[in-house]
PDB file of C-alpha atoms in Angstrom:
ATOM      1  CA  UNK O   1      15.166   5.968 -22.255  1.00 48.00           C
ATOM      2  CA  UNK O   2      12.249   5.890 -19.718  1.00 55.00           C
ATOM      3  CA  UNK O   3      11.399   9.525 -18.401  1.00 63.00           C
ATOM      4  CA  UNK O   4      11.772  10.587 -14.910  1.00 70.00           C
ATOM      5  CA  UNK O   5       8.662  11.531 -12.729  1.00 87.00           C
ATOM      6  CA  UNK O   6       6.898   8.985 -15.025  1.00 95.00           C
ATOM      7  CA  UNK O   7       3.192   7.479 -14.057  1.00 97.00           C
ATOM      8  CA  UNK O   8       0.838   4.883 -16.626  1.00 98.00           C
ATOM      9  CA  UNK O   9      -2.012   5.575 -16.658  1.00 98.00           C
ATOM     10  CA  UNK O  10      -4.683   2.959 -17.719  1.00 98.00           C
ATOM     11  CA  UNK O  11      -8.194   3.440 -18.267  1.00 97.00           C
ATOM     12  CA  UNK O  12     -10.511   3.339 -20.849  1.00 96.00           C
ATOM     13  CA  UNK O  13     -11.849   6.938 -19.990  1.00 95.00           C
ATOM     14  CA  UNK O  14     -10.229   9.390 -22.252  1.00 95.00           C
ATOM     15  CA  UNK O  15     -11.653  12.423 -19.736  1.00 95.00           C
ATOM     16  CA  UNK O  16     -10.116  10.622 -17.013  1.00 95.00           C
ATOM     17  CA  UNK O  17      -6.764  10.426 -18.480  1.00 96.00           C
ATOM     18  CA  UNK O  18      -6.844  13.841 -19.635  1.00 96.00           C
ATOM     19  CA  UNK O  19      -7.604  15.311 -16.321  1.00 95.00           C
ATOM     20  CA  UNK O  20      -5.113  13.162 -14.795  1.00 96.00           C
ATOM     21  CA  UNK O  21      -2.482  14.571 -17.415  1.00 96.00           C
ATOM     22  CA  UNK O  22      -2.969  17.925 -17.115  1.00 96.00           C
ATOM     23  CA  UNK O  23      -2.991  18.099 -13.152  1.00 95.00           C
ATOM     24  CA  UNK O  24      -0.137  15.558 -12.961  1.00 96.00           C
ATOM     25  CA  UNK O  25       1.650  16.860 -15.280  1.00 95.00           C
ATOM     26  CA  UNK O  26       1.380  20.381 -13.661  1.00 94.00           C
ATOM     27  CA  UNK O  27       3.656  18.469 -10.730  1.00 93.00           C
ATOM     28  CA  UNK O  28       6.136  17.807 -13.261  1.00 93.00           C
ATOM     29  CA  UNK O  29       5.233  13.710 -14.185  1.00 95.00           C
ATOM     30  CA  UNK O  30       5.522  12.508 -16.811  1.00 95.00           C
ATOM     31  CA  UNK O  31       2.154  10.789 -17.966  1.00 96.00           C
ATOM     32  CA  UNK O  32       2.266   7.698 -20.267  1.00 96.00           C
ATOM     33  CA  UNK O  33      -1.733   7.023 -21.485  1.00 97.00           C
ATOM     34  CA  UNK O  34      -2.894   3.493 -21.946  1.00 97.00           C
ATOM     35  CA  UNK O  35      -6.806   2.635 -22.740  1.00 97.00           C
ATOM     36  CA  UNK O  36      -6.463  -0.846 -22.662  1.00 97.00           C
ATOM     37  CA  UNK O  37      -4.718  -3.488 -20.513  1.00 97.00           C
ATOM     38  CA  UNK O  38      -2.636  -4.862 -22.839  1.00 96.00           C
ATOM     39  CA  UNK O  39      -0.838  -1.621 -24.246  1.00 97.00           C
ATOM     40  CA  UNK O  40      -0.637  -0.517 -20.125  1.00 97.00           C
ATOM     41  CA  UNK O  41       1.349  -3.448 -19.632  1.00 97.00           C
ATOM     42  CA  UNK O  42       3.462  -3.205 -22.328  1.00 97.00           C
ATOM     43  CA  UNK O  43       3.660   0.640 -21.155  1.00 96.00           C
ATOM     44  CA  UNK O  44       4.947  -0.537 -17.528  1.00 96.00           C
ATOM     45  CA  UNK O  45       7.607  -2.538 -19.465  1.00 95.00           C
ATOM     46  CA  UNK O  46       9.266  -0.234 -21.476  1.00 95.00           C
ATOM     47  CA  UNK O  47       8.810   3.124 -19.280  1.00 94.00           C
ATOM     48  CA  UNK O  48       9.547   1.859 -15.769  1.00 93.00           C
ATOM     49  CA  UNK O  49       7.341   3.918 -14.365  1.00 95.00           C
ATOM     50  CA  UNK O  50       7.428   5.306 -10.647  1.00 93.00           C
ATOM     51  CA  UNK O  51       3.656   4.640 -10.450  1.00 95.00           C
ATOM     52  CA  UNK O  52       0.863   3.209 -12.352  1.00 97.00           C
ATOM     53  CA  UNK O  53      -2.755   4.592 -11.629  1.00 97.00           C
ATOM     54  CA  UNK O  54      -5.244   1.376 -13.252  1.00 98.00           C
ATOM     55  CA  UNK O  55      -9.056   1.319 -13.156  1.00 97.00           C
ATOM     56  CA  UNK O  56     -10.491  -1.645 -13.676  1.00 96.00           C
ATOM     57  CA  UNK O  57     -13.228  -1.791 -16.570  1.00 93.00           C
ATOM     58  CA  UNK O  58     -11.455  -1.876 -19.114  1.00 96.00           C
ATOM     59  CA  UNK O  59     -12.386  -2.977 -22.737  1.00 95.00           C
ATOM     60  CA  UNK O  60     -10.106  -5.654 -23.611  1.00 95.00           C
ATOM     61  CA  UNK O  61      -9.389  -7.420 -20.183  1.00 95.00           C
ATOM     62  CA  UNK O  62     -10.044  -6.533 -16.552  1.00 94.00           C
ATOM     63  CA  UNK O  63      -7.801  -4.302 -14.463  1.00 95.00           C
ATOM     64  CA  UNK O  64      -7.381  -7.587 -12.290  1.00 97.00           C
ATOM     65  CA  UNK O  65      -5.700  -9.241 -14.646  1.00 97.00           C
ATOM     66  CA  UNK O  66      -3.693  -6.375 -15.679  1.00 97.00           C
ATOM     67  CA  UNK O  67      -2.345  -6.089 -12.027  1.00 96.00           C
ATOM     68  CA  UNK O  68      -1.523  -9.840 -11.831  1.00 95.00           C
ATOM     69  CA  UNK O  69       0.242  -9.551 -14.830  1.00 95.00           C
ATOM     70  CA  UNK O  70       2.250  -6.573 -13.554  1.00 95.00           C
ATOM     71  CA  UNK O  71       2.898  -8.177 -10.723  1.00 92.00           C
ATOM     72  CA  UNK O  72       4.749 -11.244 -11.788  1.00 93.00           C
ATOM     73  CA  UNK O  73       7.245  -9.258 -12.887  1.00 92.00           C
ATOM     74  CA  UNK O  74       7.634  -5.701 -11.494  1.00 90.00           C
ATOM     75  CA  UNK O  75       6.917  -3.904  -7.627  1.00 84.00           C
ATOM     76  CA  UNK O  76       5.952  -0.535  -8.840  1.00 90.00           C
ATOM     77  CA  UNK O  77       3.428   0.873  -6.680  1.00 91.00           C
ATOM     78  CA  UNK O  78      -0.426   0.528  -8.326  1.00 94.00           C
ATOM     79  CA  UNK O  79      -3.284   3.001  -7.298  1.00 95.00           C
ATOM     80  CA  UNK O  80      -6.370   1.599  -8.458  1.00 95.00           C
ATOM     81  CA  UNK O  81      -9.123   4.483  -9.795  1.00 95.00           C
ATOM     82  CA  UNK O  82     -12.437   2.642 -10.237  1.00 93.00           C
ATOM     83  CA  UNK O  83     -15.949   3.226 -10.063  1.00 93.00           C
ATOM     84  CA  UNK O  84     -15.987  -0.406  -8.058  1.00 90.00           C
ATOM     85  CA  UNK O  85     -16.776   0.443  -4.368  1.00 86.00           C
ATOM     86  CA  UNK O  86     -17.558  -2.693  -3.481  1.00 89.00           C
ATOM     87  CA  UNK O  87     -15.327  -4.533  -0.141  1.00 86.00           C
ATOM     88  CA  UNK O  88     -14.655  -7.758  -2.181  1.00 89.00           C
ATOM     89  CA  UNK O  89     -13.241  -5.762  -5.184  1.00 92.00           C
ATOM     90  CA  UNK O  90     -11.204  -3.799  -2.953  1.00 91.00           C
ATOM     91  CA  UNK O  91      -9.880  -6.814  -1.275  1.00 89.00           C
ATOM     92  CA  UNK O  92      -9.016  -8.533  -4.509  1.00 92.00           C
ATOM     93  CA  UNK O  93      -7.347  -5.567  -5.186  1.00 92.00           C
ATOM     94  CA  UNK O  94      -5.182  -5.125  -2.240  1.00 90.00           C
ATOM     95  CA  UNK O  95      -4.524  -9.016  -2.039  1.00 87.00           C
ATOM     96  CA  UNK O  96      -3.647  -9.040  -5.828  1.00 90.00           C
ATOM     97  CA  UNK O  97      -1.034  -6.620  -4.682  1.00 87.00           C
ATOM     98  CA  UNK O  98      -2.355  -2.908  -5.337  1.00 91.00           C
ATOM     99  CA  UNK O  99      -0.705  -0.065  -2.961  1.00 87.00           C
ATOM    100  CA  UNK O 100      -3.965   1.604  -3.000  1.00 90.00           C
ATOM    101  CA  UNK O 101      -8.149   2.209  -3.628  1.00 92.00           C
ATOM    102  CA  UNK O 102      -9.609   5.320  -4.789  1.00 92.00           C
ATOM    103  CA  UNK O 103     -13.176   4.922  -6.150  1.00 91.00           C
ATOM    104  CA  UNK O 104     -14.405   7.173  -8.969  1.00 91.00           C
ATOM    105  CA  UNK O 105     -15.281  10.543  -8.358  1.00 90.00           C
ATOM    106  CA  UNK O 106     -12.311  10.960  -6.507  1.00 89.00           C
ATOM    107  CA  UNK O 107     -10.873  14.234  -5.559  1.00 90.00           C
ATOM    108  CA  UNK O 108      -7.789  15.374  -7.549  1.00 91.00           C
ATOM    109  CA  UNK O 109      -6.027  16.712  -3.778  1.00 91.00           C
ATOM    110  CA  UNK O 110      -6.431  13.242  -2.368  1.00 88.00           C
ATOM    111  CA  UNK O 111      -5.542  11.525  -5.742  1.00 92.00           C
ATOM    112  CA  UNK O 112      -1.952  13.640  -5.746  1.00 92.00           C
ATOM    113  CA  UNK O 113      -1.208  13.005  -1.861  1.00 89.00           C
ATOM    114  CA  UNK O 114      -1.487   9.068  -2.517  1.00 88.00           C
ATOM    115  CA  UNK O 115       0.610   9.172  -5.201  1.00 92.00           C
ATOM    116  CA  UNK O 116       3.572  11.037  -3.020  1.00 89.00           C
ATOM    117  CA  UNK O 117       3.101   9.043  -0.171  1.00 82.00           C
ATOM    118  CA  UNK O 118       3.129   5.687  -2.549  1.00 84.00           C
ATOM    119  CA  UNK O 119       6.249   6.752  -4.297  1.00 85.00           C
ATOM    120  CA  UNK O 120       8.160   7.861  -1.206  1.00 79.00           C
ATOM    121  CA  UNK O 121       7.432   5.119   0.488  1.00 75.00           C
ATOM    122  CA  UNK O 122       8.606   2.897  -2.686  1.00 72.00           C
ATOM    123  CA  UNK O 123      12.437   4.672  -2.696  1.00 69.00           C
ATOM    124  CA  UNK O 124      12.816   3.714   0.752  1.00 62.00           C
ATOM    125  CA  UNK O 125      16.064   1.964   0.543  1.00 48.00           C
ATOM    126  CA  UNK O 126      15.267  -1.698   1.372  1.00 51.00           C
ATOM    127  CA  UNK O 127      18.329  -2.152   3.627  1.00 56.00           C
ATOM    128  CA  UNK O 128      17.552   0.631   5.768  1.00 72.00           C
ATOM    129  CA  UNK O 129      18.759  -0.386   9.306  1.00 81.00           C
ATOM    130  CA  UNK O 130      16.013   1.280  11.164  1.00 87.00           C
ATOM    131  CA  UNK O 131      12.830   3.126  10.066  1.00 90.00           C
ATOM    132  CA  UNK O 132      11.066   5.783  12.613  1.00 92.00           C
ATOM    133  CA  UNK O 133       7.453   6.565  12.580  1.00 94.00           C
ATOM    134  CA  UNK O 134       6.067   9.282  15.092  1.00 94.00           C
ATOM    135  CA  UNK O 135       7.508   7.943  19.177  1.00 96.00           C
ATOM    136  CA  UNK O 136       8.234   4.628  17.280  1.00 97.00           C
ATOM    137  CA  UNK O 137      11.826   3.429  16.030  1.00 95.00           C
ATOM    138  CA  UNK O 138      12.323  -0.229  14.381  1.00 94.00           C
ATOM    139  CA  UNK O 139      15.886  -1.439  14.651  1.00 93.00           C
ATOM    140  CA  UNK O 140      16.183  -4.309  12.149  1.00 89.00           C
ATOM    141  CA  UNK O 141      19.634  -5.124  12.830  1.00 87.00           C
ATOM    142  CA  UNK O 142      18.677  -5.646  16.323  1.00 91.00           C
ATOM    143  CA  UNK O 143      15.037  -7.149  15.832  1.00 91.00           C
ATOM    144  CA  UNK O 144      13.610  -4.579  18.417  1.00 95.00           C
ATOM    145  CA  UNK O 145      11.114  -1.696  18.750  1.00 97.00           C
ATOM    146  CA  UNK O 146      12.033   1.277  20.375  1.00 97.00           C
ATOM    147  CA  UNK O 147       8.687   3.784  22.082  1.00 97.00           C
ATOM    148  CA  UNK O 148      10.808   6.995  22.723  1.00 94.00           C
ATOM    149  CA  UNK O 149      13.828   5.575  24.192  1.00 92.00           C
ATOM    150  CA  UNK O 150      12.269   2.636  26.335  1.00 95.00           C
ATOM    151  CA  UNK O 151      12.581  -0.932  24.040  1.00 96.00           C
ATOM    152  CA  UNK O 152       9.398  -2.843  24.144  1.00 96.00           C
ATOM    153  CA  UNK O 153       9.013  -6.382  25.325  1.00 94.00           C
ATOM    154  CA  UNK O 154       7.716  -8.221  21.998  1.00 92.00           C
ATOM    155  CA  UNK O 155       6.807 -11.392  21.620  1.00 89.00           C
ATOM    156  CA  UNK O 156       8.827 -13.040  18.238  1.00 89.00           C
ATOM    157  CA  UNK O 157       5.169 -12.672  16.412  1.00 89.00           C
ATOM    158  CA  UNK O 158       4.537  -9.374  17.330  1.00 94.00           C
ATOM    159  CA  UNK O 159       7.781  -8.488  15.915  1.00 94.00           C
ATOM    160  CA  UNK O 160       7.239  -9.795  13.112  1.00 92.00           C
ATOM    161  CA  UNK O 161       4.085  -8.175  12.955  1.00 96.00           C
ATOM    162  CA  UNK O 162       5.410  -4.619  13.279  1.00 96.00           C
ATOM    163  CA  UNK O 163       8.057  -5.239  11.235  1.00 94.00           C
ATOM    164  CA  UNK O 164       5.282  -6.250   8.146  1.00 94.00           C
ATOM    165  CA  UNK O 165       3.507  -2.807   9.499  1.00 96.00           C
ATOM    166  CA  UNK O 166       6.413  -0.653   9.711  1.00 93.00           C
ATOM    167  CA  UNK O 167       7.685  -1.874   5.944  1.00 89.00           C
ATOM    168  CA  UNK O 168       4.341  -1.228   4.461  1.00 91.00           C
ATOM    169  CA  UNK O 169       3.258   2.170   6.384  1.00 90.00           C
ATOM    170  CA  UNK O 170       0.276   3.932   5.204  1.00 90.00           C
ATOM    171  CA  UNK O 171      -0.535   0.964   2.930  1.00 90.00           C
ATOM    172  CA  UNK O 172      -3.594  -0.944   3.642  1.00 93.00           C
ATOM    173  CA  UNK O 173      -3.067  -4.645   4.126  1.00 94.00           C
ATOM    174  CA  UNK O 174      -5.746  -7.170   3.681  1.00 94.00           C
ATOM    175  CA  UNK O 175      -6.580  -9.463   6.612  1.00 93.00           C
ATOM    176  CA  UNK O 176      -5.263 -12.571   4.309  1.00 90.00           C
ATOM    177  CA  UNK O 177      -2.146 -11.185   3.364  1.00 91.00           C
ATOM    178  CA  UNK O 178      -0.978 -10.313   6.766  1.00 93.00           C
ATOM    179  CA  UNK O 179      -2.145 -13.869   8.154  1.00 91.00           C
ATOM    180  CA  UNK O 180      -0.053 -15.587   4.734  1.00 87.00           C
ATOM    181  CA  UNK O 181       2.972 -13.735   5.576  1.00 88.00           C
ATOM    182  CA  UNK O 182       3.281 -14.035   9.359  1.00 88.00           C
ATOM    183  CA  UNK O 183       1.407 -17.849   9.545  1.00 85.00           C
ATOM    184  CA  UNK O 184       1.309 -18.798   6.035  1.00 81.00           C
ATOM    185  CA  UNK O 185      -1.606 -20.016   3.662  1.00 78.00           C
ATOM    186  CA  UNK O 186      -3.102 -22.795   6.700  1.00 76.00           C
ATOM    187  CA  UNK O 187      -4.172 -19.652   8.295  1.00 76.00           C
ATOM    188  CA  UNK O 188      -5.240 -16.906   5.824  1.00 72.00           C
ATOM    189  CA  UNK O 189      -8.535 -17.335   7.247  1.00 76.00           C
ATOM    190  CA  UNK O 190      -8.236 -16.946  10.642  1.00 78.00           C
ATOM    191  CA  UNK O 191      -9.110 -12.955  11.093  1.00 82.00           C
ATOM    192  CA  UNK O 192      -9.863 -13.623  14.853  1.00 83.00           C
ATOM    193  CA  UNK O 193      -6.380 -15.116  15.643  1.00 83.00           C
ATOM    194  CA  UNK O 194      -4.799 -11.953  13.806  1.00 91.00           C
ATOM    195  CA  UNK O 195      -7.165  -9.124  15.900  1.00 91.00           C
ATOM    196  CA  UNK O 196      -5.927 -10.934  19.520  1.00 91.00           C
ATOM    197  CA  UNK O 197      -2.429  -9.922  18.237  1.00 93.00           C
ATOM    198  CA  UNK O 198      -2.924  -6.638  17.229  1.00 96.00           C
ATOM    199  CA  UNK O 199      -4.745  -5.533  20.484  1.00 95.00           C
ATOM    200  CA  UNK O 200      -1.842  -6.887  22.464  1.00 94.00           C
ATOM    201  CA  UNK O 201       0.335  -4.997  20.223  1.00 97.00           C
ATOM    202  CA  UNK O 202      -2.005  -1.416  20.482  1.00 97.00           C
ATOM    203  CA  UNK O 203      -1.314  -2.101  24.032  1.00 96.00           C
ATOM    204  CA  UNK O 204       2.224  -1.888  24.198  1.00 97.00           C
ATOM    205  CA  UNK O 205       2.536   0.648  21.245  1.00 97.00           C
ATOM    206  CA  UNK O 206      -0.657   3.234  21.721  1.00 97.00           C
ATOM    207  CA  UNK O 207      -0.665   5.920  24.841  1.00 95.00           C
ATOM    208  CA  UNK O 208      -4.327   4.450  24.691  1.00 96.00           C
ATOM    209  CA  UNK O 209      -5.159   1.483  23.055  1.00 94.00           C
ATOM    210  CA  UNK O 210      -9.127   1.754  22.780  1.00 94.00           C
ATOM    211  CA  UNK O 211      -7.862   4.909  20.318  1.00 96.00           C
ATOM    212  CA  UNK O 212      -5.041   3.743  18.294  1.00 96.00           C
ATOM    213  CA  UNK O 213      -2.911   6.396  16.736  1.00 97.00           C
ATOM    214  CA  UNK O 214      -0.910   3.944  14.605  1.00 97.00           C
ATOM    215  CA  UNK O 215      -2.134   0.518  13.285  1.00 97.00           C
ATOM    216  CA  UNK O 216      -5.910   1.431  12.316  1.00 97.00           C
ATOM    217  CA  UNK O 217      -8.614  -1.330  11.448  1.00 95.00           C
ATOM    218  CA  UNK O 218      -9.802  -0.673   8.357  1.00 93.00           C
ATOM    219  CA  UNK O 219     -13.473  -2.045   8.597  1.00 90.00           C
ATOM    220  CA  UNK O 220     -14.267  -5.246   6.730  1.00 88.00           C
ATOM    221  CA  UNK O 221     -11.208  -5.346   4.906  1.00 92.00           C
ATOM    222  CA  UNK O 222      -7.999  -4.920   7.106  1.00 94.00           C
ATOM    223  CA  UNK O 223      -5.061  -2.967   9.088  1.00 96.00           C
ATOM    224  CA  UNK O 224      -3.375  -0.149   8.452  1.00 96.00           C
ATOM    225  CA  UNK O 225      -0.474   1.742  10.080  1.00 96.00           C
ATOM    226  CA  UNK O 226      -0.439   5.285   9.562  1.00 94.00           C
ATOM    227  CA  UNK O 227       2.255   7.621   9.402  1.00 91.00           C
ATOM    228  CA  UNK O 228       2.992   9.741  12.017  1.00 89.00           C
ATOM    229  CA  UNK O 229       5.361  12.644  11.568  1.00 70.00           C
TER     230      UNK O 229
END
């Protein structure tokens, strides 16, 4: 039987993991140690963990493969912990379907906050029939998007749009992502189309759009929409 509070960790670093033990397991998680990709995934398939925390250099396969594996099969949120700082890994990453980036040295605080905020935002029931983040209110039921109490006037796409946002919040998404699942894979290219959308959208959402509060740009490698309490 798979242990509650339980996270995978793989890396090849045996410091790594046992710093990440102790501290996690301090927080009452359960930590399952893997240092190599194959007997992480096989971890992920018998534990059913809440989280899995993956760098990737590791010694039999890369973490990139690892994730894609995980991925055909399973949605548990992935932190990656690398020494890789590089934009293209970390938008491989993200578009291989990681929940989030922390390069190596990372600090433990920040490593512990992601992890909360990735598994609450995980056990969010799927068919919730609204979702509320700071002034704004998604009604899915009703395909609209309350500010306070006043409903704004979206077009279908920028529905859509905050709707992708509002589902993944606090989660960075990739440029290409966003553009496959609003336009599909014709347009995962097209980062200009996607940045005329989300200004009109700051416009109607922010108090002042030239200092968003709530969908960010995360430079070179996409959006993010933070949460507001």
């Amino acid at each position: 039987m798979a242990p509650q509070n339980c996270i995978v960790v793989i890396d090849d670093e045996s410091q790594i993991r046992k710093i990440l033990s102790i501290t996690l397991e301090a927080e009452d998680y359960k930590v399952i140690e893997a240092s190599k990709g194959k007997d992480g995934i096989i971890a992920v398939a018998n534990f059913h963990p809440q989280l899995v925390i993956l760098d990737l250099g590791l010694p039999d396969q890369d973490g990139f493969s690892v994730l894609k594996e995980i991925r055909t099969w399973s949605n548990v949120p992935v932190i990656i912990l690398s020494v890789k700082s590089s934009e293209d890994d970390i938008v491989k990453a993200l578009d291989l379907g990681a929940d989030d980036y922390i390069t190596k040295p990372f600090n433990t605080s920040e490593l512990h906050a992601r992890i909360r905020a990735n598994i609450r935002r995980n056990q969010q029931i799927e068919n919730e029939p609204f979702l509320v983040n700071g002034k704004l209110k998604i009604d899915f039921s009703k395909r609209i998007v309350l500010k306070g109490n006043k409903e704004l006037k979206l077009t279908n796409t920028e529905y859509l749009l905050l709707n992708l946002f509002f589902k993944n919040v606090d989660k960075v998404l990739t440029h290409n992502f966003v553009l496959k699942e609003i336009w599909g894979p014709t347009h995962a290219e097209d980062s200009q189309y996607l940045r005329v959308f989300i200004g009109q959208i700051r416009k109607k959402i922010e108090d002042d759009a030239s200092h968003p509060k709530y969908i960010l740009t995360e430079s070179g490698v996409g959006y993010r929409m933070k949460l507001l309490v």
